Tab-separated table of C-alpha atoms and ligand atoms in Angstrom:
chain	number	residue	atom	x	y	z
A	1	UNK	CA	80.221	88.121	96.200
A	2	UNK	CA	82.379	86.650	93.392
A	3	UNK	CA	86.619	86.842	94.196
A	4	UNK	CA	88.870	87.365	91.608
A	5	UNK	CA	92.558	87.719	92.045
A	6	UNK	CA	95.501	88.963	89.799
A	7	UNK	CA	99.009	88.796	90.983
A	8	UNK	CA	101.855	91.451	89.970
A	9	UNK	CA	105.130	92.115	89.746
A	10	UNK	CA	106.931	95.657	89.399
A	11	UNK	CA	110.281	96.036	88.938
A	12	UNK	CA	112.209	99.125	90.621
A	13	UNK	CA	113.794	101.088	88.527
A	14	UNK	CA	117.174	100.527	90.474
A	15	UNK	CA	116.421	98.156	93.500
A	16	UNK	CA	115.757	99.793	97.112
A	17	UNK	CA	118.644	99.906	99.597
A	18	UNK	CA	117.624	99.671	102.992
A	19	UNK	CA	119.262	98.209	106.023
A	20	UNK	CA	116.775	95.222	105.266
A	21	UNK	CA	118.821	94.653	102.219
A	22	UNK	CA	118.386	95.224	98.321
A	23	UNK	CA	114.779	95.026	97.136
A	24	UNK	CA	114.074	94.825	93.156
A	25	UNK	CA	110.364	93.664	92.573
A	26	UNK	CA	107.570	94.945	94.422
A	27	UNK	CA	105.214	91.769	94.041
A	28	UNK	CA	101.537	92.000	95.124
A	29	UNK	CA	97.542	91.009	94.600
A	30	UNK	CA	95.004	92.746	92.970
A	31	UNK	CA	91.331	91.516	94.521
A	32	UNK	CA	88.331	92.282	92.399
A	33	UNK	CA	84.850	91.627	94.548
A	34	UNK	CA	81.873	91.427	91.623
A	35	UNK	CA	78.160	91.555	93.115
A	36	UNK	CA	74.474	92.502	91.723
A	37	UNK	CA	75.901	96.270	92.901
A	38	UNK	CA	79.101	96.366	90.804
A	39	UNK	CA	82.754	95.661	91.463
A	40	UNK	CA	85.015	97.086	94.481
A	41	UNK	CA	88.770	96.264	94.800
A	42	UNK	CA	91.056	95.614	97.506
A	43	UNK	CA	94.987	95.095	97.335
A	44	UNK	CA	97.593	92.590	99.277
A	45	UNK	CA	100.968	93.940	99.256
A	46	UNK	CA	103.125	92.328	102.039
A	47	UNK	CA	106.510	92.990	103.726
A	48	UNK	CA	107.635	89.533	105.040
A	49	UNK	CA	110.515	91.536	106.453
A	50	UNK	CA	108.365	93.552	108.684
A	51	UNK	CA	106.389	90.816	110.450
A	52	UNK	CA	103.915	90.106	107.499
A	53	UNK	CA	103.161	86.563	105.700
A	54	UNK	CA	105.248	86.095	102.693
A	55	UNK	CA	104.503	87.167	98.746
A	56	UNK	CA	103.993	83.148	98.551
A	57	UNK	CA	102.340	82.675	101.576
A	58	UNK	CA	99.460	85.343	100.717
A	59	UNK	CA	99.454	84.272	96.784
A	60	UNK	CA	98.229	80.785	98.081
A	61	UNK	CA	96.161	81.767	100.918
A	62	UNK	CA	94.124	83.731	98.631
A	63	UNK	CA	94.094	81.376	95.756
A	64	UNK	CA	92.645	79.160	98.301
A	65	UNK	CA	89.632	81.159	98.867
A	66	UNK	CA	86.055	80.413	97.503
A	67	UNK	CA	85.004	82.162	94.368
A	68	UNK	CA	82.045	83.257	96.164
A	69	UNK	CA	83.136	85.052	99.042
A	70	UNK	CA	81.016	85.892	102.243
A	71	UNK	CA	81.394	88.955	104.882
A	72	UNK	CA	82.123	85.703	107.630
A	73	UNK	CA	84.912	84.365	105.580
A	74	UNK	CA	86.504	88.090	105.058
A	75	UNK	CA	86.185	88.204	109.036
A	76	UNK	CA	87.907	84.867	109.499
A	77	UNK	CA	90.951	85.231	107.684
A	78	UNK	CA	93.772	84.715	110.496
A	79	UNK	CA	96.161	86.917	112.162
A	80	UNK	CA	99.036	85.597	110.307
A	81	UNK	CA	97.921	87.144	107.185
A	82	UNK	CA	97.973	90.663	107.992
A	83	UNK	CA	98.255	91.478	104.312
A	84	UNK	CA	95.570	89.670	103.645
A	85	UNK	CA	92.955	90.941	105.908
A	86	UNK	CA	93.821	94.408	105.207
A	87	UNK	CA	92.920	93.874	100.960
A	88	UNK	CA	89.807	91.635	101.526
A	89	UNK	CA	88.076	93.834	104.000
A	90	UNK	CA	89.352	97.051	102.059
A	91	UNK	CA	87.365	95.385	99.496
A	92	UNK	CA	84.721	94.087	101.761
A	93	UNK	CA	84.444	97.794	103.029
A	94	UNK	CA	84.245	99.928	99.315
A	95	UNK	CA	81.912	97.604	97.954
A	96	UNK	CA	79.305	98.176	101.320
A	97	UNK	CA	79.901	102.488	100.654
A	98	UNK	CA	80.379	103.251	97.717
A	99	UNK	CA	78.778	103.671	94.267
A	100	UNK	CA	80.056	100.582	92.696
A	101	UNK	CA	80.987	99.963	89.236
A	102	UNK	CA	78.625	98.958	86.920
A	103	UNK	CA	78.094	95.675	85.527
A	104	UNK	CA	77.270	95.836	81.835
A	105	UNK	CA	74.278	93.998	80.910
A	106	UNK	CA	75.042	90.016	80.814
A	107	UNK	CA	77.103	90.657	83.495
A	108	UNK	CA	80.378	91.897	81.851
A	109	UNK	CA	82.983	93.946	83.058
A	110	UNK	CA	82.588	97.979	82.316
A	111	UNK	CA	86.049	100.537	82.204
A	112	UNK	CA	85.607	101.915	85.645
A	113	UNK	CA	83.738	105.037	84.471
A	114	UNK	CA	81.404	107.527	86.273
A	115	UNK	CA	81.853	105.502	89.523
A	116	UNK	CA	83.796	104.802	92.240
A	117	UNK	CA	87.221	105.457	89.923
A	118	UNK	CA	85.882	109.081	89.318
A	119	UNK	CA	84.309	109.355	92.121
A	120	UNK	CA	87.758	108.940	93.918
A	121	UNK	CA	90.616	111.167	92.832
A	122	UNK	CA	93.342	109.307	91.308
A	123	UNK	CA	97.252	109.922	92.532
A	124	UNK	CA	98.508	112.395	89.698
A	125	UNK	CA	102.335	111.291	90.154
A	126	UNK	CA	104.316	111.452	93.077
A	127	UNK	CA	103.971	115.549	93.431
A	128	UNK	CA	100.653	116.168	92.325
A	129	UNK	CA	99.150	113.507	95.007
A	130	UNK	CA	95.704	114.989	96.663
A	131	UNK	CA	97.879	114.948	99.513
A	132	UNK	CA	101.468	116.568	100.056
A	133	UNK	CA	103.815	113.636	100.125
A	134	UNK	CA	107.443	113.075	100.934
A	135	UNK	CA	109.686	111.625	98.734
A	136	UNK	CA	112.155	109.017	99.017
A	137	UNK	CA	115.727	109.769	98.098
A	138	UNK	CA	118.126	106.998	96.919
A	139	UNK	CA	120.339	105.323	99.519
A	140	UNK	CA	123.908	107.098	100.484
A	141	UNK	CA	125.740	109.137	98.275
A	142	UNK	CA	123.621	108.972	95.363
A	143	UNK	CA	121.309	111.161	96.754
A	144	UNK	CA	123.734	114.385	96.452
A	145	UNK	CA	122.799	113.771	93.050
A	146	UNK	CA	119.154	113.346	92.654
A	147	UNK	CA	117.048	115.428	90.659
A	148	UNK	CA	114.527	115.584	93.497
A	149	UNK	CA	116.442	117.904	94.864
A	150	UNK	CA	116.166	120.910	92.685
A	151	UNK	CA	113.055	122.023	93.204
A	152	UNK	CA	111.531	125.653	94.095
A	153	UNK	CA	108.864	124.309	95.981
A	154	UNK	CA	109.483	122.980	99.954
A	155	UNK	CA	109.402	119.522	99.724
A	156	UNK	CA	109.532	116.642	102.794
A	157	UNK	CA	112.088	114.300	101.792
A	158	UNK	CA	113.130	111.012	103.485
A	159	UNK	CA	116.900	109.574	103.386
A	160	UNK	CA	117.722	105.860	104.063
A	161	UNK	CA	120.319	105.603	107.209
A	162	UNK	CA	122.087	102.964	108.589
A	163	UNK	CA	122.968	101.107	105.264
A	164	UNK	CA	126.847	102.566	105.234
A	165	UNK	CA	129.713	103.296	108.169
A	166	UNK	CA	128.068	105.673	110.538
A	167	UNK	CA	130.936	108.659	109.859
A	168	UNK	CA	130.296	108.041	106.109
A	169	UNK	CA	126.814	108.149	106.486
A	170	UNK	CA	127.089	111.606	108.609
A	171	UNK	CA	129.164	113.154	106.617
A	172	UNK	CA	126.882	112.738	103.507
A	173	UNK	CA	124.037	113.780	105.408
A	174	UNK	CA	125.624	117.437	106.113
A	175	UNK	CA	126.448	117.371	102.962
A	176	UNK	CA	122.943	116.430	101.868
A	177	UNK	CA	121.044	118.929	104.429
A	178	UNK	CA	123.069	121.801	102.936
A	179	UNK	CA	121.840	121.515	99.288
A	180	UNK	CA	118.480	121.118	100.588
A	181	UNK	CA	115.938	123.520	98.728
A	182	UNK	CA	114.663	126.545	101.529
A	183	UNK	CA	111.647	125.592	103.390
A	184	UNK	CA	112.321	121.811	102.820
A	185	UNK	CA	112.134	119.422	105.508
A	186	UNK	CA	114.087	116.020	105.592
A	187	UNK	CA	112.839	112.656	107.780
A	188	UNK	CA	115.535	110.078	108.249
A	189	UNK	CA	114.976	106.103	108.508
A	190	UNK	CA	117.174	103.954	109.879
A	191	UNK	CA	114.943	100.840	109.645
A	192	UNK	CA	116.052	99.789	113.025
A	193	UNK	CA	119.679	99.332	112.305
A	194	UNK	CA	121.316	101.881	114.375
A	195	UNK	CA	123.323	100.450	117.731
A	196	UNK	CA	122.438	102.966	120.999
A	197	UNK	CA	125.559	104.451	120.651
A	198	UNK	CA	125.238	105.274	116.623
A	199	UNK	CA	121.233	106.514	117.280
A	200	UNK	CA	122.907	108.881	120.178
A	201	UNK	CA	125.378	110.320	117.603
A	202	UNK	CA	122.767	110.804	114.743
A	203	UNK	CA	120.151	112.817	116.986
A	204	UNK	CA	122.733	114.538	118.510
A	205	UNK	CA	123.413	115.843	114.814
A	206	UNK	CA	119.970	116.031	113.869
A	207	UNK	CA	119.234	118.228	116.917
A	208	UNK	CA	121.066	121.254	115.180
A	209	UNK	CA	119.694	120.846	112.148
A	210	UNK	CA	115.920	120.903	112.876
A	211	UNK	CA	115.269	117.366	110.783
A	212	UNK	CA	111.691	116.225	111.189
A	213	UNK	CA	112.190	112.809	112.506
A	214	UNK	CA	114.167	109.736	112.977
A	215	UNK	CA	112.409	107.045	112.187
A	216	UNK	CA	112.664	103.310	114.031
A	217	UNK	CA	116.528	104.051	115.352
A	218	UNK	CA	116.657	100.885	117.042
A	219	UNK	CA	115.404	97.433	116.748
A	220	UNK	CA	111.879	96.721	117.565
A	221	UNK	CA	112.465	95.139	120.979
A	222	UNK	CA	113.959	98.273	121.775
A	223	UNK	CA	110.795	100.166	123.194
A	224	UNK	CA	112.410	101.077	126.201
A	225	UNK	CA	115.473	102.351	124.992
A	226	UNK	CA	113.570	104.701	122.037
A	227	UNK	CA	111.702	105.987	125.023
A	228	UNK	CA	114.893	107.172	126.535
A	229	UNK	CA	116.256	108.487	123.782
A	230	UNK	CA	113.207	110.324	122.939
A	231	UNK	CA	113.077	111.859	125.949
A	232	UNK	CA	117.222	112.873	125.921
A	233	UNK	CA	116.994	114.629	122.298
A	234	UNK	CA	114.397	116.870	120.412
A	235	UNK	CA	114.416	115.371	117.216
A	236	UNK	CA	110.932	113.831	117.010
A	237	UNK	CA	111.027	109.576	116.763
A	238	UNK	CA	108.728	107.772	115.278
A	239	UNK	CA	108.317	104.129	115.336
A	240	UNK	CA	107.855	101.665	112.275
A	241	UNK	CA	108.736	98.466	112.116
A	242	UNK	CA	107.849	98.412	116.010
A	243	UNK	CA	104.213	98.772	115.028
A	244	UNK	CA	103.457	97.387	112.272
A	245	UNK	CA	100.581	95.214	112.881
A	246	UNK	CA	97.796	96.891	115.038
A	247	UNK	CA	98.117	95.007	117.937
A	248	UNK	CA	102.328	96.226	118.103
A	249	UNK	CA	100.411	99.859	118.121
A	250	UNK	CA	98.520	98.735	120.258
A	251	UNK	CA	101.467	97.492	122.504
A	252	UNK	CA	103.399	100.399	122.094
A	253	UNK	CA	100.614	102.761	123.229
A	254	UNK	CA	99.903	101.071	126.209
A	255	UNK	CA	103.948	100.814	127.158
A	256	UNK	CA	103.553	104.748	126.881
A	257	UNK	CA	105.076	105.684	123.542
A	258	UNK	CA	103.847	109.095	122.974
A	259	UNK	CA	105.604	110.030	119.893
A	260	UNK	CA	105.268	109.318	116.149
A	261	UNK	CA	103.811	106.061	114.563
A	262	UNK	CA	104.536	105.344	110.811
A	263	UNK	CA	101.437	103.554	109.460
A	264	UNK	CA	101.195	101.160	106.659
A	265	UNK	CA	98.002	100.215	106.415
A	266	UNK	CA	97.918	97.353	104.286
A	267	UNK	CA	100.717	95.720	106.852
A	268	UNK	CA	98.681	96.220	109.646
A	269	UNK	CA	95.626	93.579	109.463
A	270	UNK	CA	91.957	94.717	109.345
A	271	UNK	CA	91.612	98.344	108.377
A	272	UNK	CA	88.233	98.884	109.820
A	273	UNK	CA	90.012	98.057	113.395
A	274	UNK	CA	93.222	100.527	112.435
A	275	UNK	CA	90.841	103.065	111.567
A	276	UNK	CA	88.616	102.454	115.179
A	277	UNK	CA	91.649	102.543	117.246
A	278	UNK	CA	93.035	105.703	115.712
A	279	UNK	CA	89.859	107.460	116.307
A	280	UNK	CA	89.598	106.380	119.947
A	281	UNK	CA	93.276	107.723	120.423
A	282	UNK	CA	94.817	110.537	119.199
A	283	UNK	CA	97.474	109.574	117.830
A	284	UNK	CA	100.459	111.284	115.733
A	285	UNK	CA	100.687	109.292	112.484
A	286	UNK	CA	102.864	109.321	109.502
A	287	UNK	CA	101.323	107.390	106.764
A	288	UNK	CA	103.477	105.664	104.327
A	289	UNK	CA	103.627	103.558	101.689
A	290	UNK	CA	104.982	100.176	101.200
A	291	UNK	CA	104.944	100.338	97.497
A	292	UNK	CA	101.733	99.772	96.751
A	293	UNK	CA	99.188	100.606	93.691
A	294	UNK	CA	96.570	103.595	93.420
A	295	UNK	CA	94.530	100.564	94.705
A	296	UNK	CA	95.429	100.249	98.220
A	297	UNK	CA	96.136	103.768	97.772
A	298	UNK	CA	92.854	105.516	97.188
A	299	UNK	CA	91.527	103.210	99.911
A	300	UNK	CA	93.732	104.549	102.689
A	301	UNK	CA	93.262	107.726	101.601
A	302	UNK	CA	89.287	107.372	100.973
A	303	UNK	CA	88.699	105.361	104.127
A	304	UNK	CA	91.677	105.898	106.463
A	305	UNK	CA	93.369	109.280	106.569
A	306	UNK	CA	90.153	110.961	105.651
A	307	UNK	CA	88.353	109.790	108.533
A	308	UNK	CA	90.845	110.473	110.823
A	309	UNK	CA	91.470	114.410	112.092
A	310	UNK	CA	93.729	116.561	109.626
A	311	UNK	CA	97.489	116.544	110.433
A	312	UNK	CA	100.246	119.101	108.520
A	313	UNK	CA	102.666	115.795	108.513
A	314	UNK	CA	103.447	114.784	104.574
A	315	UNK	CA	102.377	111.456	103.543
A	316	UNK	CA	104.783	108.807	102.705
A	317	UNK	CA	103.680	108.237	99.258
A	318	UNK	CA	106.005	110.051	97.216
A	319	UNK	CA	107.590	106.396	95.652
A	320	UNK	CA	106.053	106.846	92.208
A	321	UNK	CA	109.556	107.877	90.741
A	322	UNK	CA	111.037	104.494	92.097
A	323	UNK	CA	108.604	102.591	89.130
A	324	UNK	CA	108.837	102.950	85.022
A	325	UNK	CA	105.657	101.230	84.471
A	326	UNK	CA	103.399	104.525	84.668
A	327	UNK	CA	100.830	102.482	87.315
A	328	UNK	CA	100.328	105.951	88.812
A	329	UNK	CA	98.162	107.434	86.353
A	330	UNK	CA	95.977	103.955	85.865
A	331	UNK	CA	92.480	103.031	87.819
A	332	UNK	CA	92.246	99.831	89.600
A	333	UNK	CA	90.411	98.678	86.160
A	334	UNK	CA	93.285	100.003	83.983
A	335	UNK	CA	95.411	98.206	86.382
A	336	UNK	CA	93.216	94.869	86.286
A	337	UNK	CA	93.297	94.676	82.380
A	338	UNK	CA	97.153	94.027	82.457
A	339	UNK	CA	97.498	91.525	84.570
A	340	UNK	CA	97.301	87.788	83.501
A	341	UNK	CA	94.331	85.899	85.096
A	342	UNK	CA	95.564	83.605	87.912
A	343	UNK	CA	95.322	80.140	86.531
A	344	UNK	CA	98.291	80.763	84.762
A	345	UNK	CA	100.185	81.787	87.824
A	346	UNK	CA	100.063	77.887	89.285
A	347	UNK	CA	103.019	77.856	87.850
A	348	UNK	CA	104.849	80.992	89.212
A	349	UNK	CA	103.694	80.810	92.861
A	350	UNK	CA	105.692	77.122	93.093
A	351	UNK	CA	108.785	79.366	91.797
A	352	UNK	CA	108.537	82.334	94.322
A	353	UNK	CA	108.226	80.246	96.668
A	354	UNK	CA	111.294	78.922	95.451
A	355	UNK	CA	113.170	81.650	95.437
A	356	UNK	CA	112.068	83.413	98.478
A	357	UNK	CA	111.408	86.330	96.398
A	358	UNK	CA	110.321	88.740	99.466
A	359	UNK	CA	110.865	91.734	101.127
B	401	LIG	MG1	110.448	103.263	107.899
């Protein structure tokens, strides 16, 4: 099968405060996979602050990679390219099941019509997803203020902890809870920057408020110390950044963690493994986004969540607000069309490299 990649770059609309740090480009790969059957797509969008290989590091690995790709050379790509696993065999995978794109005669590319792009739903927005997704408020304060919050309808929402002073930080979120709409329910991340003693005073707050879950209190070499405070409160916890590859979920499982796992699929390395391993074991997930396109996105939902048993847990998803670009609304094809064809990104991938432009 013929490889072609695209790289992109999307600005936030104001950058992403986590505990991680500020974030203001989401940069990822768009791969197209042409053969006699038509064209399927796959996506790389890394998170070199969660374990994966770098924006660089994936940009050359796959510019490095035949035209002409085989199913072997999909298979082979290491373990330190989680990011890159997860697009080529996403790509690997739609082009074996589904009805492909056609080629136009001569071989030229065809808008994405009557095929897989309309055979798949597209996202509508952030709150007219196929699926009921939460929504990411801003960081601290500013999310008193957010729009997001007036709404009629009950909404899952997800707040950002651990960024500001912990009594600062509480004190907004009481704040915050109370101008909740009714019926809504609110999921709080801390990215793993909470200390034991901070995590004890957050879930000892969240307790009387019914919130959803805490997400990744602690650092991810914490296992043992999220087990005990899972069992001491009854606030739900769910880890993240501890299992973000498949083998960490893997790790986690077998060390007895019976609670919630976040899963971003395009961190966690081959998707047809994520996919077995969740079937064998039933296990509570939260899927969430890392910012990707409708690319990676219809895939997880297509290939992942759908073939996995039906949960009433939003999906993380709801980021769409965080871009300008309008992405949301566009098919892989749409998406294809604006980007510049790689040869002239030589250039740029010597800069970002540079720069360390990562997250
Ligand atoms: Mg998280």
């Amino acid at each position: 099968m013929r490889l072609d990649v695209r790289a992109y770059a999307r600005p936030f609309k104001t950058p992403l405060q986590t505990h991680h740090g500020s974030w203001s480009v989401r940069r990822g790969l768009i791969l197209r996979l042409e053969s006699e059957a038509g064209i399927s797509w796959g996506e790389v969008v890394p998170i070199a602050a969660f374990g994966t290989e770098s924006y660089a590091s994936a940009l050359a690995f796959c510019q490095a990679l035949p035209e002409q790709i085989t199913r072997t050379e999909i298979q082979q790509v290491p373990a330190t390219h989680p990011a890159c696993q997860f697009g080529l065999e996403a790509a690997w995978e739609t082009a074996q099941r589904s009805p492909l794109a056609p080629l136009k005669e001569g071989g030229n590319r065809t808008e994405c019509g009557a095929s897989l792009c309309s055979e798949v739903p597209l996202f509508k927005g952030d709150l007219g997803g196929s699926l009921p997704a939460s929504i990411l408020l801003p960081t601290g304060k500013a999310a008193l203020n957010s729009p997001l919050l007036f709404s009629n309808q009950p909404r899952t929402y997800k707040w950002k902890i651990g960024v500001a002073p912990i009594q600062q930080e509480l004190a907004v979120f009481e704040e915050l809870v109370g101008l909740l709409p009714a019926g809504a329910k609110l999921r709080l991340d801390a990215n793993g920057g909470l200390s034991w003693q901070n995590a004890c005073s957050w879930l000892q707050l969240c307790d009387g408020y019914g919130i959803e879950f805490l997400e990744q209190p602690l650092p991810p070499d914490e296992l043992a110390l999220m087990l005990k405070l899972s069992q001491r409160y009854s606030t739900p916890i769910a880890l993240d950044e501890s299992v973000t590859s498949l083998a960490q979920l893997k790790a986690c499982h077998a060390q007895g963690w019976r609670g919630l796992y976040v899963t971003k699929a395009p961190l966690a390395g081959s998707p047809v493994a994520l996919r077995e391993f969740c079937q064998a074991q039933a296990l509570d997930l939260v899927w969430s986004s890392v910012f990707e396109t409708n690319v990676a996105r219809q895939y997880i939902e297509n290939c992942l969540i759908k073939a996995l048993p039906a949960v009433d847990r939003a999906v993380g998803f709801g980021i769409d607000h965080w871009f300008t670009d309008g992405w949301e609304r566009y098919s892989p094809e749409q998406i294809w069309q604006r980007l510049n064809p790689m040869e002239s990104l030589q250039h740029e991938a010597g800069a970002i490299g540079a720069f360390g432009i990562d997250h």
